[in-house]
C-alpha positions as a Markdown table, in Angstrom:
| # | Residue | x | y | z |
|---|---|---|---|---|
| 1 | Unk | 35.3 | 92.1 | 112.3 |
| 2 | Unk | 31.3 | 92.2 | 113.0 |
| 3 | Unk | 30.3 | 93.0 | 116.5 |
| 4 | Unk | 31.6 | 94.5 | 119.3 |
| 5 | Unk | 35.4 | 92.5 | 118.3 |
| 6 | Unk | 38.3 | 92.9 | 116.4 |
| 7 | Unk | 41.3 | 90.9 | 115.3 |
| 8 | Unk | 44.8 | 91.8 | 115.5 |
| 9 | Unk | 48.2 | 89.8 | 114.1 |
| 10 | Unk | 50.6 | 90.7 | 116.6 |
| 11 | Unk | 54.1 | 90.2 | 116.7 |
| 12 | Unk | 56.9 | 91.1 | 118.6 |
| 13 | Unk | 57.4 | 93.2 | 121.1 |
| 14 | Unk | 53.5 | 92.0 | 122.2 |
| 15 | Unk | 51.6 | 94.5 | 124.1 |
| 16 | Unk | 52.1 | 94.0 | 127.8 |
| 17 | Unk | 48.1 | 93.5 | 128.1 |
| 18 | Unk | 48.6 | 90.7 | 125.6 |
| 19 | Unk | 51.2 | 89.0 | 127.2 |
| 20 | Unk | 49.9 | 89.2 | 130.9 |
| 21 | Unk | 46.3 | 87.1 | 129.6 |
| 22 | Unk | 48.3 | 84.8 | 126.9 |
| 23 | Unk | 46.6 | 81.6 | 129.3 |
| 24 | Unk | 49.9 | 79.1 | 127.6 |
| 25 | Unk | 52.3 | 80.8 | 129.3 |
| 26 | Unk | 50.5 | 80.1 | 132.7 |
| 27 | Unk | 51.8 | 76.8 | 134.5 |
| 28 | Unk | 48.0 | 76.3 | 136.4 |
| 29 | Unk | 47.2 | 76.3 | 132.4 |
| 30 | Unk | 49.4 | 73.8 | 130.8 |
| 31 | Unk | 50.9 | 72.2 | 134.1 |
| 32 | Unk | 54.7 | 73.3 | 135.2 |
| 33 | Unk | 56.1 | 70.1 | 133.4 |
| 34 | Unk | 54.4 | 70.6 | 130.0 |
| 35 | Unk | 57.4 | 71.4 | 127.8 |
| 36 | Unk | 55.3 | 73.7 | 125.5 |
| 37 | Unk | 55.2 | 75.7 | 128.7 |
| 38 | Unk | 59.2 | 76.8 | 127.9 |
| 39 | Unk | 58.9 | 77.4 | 124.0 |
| 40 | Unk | 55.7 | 79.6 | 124.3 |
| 41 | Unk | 57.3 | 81.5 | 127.5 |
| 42 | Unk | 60.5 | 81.7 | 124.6 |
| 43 | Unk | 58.2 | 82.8 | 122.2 |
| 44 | Unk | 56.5 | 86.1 | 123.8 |
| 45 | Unk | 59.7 | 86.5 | 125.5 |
| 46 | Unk | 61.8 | 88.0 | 122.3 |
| 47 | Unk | 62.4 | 87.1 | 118.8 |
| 48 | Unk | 64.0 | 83.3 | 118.3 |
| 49 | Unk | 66.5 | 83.7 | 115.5 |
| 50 | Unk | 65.7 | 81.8 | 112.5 |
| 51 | Unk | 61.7 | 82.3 | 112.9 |
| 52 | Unk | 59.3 | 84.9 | 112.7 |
| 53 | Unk | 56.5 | 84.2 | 115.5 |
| 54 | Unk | 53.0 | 86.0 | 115.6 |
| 55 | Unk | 49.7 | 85.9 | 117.2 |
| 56 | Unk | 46.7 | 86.2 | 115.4 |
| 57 | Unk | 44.2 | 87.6 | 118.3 |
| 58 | Unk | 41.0 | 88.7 | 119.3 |
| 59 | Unk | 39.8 | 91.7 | 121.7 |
| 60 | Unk | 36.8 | 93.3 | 123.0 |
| 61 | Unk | 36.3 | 96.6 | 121.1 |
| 62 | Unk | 34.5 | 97.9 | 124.7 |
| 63 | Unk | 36.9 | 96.6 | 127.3 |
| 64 | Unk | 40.0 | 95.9 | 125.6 |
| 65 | Unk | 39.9 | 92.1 | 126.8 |
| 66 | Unk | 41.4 | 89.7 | 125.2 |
| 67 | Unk | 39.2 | 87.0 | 124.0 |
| 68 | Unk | 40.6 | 84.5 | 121.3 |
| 69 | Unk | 43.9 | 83.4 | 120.1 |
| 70 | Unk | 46.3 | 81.2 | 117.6 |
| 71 | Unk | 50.2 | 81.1 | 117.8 |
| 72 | Unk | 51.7 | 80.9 | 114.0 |
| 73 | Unk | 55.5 | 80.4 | 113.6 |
| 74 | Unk | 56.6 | 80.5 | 110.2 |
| 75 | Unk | 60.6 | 79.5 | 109.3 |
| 76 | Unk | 62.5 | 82.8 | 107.6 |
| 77 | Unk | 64.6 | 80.3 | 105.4 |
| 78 | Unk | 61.1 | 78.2 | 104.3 |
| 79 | Unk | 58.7 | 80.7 | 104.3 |
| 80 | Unk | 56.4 | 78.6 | 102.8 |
| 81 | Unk | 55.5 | 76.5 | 105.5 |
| 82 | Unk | 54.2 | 77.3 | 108.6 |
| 83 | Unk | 52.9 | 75.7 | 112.1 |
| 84 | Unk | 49.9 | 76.7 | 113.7 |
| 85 | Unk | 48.6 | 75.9 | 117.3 |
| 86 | Unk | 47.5 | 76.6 | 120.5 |
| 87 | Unk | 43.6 | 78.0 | 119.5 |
| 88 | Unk | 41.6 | 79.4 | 122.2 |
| 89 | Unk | 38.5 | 81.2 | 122.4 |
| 90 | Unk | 37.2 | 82.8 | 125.4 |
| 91 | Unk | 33.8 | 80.5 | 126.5 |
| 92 | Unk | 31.9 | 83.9 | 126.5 |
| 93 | Unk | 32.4 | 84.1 | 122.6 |
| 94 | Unk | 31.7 | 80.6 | 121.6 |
| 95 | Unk | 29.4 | 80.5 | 118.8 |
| 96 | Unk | 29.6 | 83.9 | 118.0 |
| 97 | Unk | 32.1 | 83.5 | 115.1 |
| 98 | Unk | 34.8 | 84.6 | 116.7 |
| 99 | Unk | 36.8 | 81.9 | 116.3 |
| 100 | Unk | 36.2 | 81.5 | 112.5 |
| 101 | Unk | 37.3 | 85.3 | 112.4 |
| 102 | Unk | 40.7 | 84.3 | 114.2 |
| 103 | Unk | 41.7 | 81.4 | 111.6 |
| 104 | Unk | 40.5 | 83.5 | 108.7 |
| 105 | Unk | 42.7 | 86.3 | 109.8 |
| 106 | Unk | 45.7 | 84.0 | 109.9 |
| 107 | Unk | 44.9 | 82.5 | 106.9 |
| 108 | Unk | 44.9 | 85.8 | 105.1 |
| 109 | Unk | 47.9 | 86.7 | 106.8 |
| 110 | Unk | 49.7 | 83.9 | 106.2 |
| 111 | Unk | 48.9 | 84.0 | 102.3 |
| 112 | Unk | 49.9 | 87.1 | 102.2 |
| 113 | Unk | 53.4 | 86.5 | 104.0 |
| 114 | Unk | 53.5 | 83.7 | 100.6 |
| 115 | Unk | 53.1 | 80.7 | 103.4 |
| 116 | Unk | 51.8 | 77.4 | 100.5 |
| 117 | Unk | 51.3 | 75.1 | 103.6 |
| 118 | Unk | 50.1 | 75.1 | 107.3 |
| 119 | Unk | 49.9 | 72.2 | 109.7 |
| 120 | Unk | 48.2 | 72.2 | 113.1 |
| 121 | Unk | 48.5 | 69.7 | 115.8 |
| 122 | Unk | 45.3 | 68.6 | 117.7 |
| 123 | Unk | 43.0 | 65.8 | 119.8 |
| 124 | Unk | 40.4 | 63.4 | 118.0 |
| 125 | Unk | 38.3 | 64.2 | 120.7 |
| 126 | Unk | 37.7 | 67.8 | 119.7 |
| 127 | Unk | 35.7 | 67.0 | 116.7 |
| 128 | Unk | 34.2 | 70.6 | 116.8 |
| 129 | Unk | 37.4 | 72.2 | 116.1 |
| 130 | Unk | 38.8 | 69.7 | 113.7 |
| 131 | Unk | 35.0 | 70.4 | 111.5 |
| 132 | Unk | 36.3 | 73.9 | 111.7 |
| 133 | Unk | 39.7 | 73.3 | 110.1 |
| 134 | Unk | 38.4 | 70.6 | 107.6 |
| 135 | Unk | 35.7 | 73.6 | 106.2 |
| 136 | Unk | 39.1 | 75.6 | 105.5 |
| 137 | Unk | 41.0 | 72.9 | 103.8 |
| 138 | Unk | 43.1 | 71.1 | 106.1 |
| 139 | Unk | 42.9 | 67.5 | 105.8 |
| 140 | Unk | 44.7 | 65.0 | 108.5 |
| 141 | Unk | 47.9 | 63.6 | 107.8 |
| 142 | Unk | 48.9 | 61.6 | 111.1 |
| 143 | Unk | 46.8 | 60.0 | 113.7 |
| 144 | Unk | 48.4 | 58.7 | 117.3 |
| 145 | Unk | 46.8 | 55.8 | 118.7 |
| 146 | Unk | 47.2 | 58.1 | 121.5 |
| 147 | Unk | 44.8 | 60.5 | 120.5 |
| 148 | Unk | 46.8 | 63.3 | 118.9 |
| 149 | Unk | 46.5 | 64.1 | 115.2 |
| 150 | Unk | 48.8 | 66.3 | 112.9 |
| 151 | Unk | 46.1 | 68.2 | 110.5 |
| 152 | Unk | 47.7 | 69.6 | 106.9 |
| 153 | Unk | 46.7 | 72.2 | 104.8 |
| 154 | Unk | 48.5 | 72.1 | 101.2 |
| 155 | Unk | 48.0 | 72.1 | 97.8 |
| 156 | Unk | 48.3 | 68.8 | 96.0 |
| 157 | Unk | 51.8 | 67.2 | 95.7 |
| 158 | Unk | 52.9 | 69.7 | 97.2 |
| 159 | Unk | 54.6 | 67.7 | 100.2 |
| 160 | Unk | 57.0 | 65.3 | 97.6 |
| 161 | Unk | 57.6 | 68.5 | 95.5 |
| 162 | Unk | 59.2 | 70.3 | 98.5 |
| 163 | Unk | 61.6 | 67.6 | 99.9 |
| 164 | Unk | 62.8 | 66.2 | 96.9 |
| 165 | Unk | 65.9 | 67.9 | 96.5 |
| 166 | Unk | 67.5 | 69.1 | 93.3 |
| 167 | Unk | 70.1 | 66.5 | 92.1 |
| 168 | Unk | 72.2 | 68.9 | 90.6 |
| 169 | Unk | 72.7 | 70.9 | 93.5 |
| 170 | Unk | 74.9 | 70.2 | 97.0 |
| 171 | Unk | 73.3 | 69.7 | 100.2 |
| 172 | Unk | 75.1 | 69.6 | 103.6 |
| 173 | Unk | 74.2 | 68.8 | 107.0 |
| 174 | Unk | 74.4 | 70.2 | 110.6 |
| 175 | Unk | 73.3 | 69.5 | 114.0 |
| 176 | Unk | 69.0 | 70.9 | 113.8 |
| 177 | Unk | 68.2 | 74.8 | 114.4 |
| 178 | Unk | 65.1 | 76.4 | 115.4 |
| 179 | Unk | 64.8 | 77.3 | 111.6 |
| 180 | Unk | 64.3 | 74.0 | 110.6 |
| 181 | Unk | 61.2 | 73.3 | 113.5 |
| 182 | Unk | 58.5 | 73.8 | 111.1 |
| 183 | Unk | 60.2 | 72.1 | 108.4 |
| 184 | Unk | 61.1 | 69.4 | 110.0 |
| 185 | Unk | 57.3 | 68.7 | 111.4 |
| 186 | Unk | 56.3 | 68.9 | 108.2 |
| 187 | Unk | 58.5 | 66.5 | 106.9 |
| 188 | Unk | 57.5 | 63.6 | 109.6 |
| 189 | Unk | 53.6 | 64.2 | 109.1 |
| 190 | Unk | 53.3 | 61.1 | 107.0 |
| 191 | Unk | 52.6 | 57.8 | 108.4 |
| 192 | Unk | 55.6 | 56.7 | 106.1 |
| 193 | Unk | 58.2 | 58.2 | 108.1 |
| 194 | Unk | 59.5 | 55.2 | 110.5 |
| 195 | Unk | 62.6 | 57.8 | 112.1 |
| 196 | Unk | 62.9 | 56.5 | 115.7 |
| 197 | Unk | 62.4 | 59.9 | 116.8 |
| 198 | Unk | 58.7 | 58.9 | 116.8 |
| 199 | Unk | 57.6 | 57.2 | 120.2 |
| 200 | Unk | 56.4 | 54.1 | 117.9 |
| 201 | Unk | 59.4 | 53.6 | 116.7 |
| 202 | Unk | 58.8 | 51.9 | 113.0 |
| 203 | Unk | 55.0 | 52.0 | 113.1 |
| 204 | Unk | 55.3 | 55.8 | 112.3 |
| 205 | Unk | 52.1 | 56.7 | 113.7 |
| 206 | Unk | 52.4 | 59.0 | 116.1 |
| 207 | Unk | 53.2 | 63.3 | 116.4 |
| 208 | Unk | 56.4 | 64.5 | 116.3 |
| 209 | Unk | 56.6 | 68.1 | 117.3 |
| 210 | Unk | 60.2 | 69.6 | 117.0 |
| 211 | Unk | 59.1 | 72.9 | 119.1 |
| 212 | Unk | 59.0 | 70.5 | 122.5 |
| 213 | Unk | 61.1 | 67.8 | 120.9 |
| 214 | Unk | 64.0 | 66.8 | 123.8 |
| 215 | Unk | 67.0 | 67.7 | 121.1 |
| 216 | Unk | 69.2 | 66.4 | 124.2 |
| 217 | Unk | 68.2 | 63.0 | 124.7 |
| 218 | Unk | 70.0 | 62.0 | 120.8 |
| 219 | Unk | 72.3 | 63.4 | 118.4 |
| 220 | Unk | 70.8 | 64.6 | 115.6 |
| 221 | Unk | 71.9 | 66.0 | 112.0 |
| 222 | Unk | 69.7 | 68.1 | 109.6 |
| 223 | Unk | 70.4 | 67.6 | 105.8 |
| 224 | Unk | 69.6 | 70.9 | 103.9 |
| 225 | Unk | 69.2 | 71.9 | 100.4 |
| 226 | Unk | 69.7 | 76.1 | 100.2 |
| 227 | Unk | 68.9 | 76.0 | 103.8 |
| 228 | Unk | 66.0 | 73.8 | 103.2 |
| 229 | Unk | 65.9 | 70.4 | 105.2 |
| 230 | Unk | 65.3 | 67.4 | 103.4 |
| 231 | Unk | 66.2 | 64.6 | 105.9 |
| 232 | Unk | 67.1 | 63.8 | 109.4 |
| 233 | Unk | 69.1 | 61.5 | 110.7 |
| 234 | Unk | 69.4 | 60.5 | 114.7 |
| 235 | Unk | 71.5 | 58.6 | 117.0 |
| 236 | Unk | 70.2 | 57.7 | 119.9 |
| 237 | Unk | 72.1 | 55.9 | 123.3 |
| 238 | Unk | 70.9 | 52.3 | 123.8 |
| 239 | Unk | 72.5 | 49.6 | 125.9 |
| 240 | Unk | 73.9 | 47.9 | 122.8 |
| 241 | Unk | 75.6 | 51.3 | 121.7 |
| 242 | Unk | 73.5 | 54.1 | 119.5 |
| 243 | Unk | 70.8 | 53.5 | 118.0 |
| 244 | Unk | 70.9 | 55.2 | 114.4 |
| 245 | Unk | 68.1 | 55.5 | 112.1 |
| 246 | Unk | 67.3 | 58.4 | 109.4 |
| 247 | Unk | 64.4 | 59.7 | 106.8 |
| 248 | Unk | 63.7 | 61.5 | 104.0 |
| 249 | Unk | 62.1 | 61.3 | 100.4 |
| 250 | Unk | 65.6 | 61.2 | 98.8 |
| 251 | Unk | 68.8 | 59.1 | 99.1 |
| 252 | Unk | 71.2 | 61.3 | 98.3 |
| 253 | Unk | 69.7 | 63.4 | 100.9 |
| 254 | Unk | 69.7 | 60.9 | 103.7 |
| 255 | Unk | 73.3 | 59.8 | 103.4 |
| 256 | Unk | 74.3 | 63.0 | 103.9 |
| 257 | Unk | 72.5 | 63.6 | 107.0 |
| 258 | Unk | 73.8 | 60.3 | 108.5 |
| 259 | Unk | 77.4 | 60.7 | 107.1 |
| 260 | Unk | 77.8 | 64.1 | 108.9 |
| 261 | Unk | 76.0 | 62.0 | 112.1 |
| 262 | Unk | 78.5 | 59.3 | 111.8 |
| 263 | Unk | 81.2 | 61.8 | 112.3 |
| 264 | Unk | 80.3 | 62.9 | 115.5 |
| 265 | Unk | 79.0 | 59.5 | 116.8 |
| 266 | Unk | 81.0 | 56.3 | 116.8 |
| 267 | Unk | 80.0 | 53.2 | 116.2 |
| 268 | Unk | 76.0 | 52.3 | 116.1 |
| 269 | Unk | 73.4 | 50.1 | 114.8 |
| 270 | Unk | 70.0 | 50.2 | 112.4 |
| 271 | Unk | 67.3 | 48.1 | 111.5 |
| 272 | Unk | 65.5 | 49.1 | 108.5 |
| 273 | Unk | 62.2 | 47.2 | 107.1 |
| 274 | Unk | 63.3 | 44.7 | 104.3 |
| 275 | Unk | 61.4 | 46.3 | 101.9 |
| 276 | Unk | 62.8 | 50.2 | 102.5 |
| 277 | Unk | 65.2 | 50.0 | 99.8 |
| 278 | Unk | 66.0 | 54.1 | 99.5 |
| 279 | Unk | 66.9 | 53.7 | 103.5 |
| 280 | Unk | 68.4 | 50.8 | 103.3 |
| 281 | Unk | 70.9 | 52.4 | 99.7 |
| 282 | Unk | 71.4 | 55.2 | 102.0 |
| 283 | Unk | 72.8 | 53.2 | 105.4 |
| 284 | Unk | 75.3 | 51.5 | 102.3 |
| 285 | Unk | 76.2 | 54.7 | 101.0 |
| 286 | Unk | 78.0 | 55.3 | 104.2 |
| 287 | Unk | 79.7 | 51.6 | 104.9 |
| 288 | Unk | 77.1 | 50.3 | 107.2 |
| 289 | Unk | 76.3 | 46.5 | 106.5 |
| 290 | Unk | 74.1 | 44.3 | 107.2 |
| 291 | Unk | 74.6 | 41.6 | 109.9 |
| 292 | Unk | 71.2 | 39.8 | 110.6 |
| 293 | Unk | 67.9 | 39.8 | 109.3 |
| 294 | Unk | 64.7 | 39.3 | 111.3 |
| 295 | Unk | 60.9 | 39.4 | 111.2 |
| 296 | Unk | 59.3 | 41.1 | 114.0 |
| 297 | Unk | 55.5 | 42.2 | 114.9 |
| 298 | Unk | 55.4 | 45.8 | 114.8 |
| 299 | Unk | 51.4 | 47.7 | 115.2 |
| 300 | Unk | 50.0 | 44.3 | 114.1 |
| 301 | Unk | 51.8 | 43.4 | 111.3 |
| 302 | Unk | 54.8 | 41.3 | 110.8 |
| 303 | Unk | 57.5 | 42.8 | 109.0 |
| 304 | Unk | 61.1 | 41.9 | 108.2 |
| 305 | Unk | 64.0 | 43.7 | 109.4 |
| 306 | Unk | 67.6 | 44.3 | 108.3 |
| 307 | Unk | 69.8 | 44.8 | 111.2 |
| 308 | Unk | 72.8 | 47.3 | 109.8 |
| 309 | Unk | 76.4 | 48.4 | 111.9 |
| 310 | Unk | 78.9 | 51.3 | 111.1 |
């Protein structure tokens, strides 16, 4: 790196110096509630089975000081993705290319590691940092009315490609795993996914991050393909019993995540836009019916639903 820095991908064990400055592990940072406050404490803590964590970060050749910094977490079975977040440069370095010379590092080590796609989380409001990532190739995939945005970098087609399972192969499902984080993100960056994991329930417009995800407050079941997930299903406690709902690109792959959920969870209800037929064949595939049918206003727009039970 020009100048008087250099950049370093570091991985665990981090060096003490690195891990007494990393500013997200700090509650006056974040705030002691912020539940990215836990996973990145997790994360320089020791290795979390099923992912391979680094830090791609910048230092003061003179001092030794820490100055810039971007967490990557990349799944061991889908190398091919990876999340990125949690950029910092010191306000000393601003506009002295350190920060470019962070994300080109990682980029270049994440190529190298044979990562196809990366996806970032950010604000609207920081328009100088989402310039940044749209000059490297990421393009957004999600906005929040909130303010939040999921940004993707990925060659063309590449999202369909990789969660359209094989139909001559088997796929099973699970309760999720740290392993499938990443994936999982991925797969719910697209304003199509309606799961009710998403705080907007059918509109589908806002983040879902699985690293700070309350995996408590619902049952949940993966669907995998050679460890590789390709739906999700959830079952979440209402006062008229759970409330079930599931997604994914595939039919096949969706009954099986909410078969194995349906196991574990009796009873339950959906309700399904009217014109979602693969959800819809995949709540029939596993006996659930349909017993009403409604139209309802949902982010402006009226649409129809089909109410389904187990």
């Amino acid at each position: 790196m020009s100048g008087d820095y250099a950049c370093h991908v570091l991985s665990h064990p981090f060096p003490d110096s690195f891990v007494q400055w990393y500013p997200y592990t700090k509650a006056e940072v974040l705030g002691e509630g912020s539940p990215w406050l836990h996973w990145l404490r997790r994360v320089l803590a020791g290795p979390i089975p099923g992912v391979n964590d680094r830090m791609i970060a910048a230092r003061r050749d003179t001092t030794g000081e820490w100055v810039g910094v971007v967490w990557t977490s990349v799944s061991l079975i889908c190398p091919e993705l990876a999340h990125f977040g949690w950029f910092l440069v010191d306000e000393s370095c601003r506009g002295a290319g350190v920060g470019g010379r962070i994300i080109e590092t990682c980029l270049e080590a994440l190529t190298a590691g044979g990562v196809r796609m990366i996806m970032l989380p950010t604000q609207l409001e920081n328009q100088r940092a989402i310039g940044m990532y749209y000059r490297r190739g990421w393009q957004l995939s999600i906005t929040d009315p909130r303010g939040g945005v999921w940004m993707v970098r990925e060659p063309a087609g590449f999202y369909r490609e990789y969660f359209t399972p094989d139909p001559r192969r088997p796929i099973h499902a699970s309760p999720p795993e740290p392993a499938d984080f990443v994936a999982l993100d991925y797969l719910l960056s697209r304003p199509a996914a309606p799961i009710r994991l998403l705080p907007l329930g059918l509109a589908g417009s806002a983040r879902f991050i699985s690293f700070t995800h309350d995996w408590e407050s619902a049952e949940h079941s993966v669907a995998r393909q050679g460890g590789r997930p390709v739906a999700l299903a959830v079952a979440a406690p209402t006062d008229e019993g759970p409330w079930l709902d599931v997604f994914g690109l595939d039919r096949r792959a969706m009954a099986v995540a909410m078969r194995e959920l349906l196991e574990r969870v009796p009873g339950g209800y959906a309700e399904v836009a009217a014109g979602d037929a693969s959800r819809r064949a995949a709540l029939e595939d596993v006996g659930m019916r349909v017993t009403d049918t409604s139209e309802r206003e949902i982010a402006g727009a009226a649409m129809g639903l089909c109410r389904y039970v187990v």
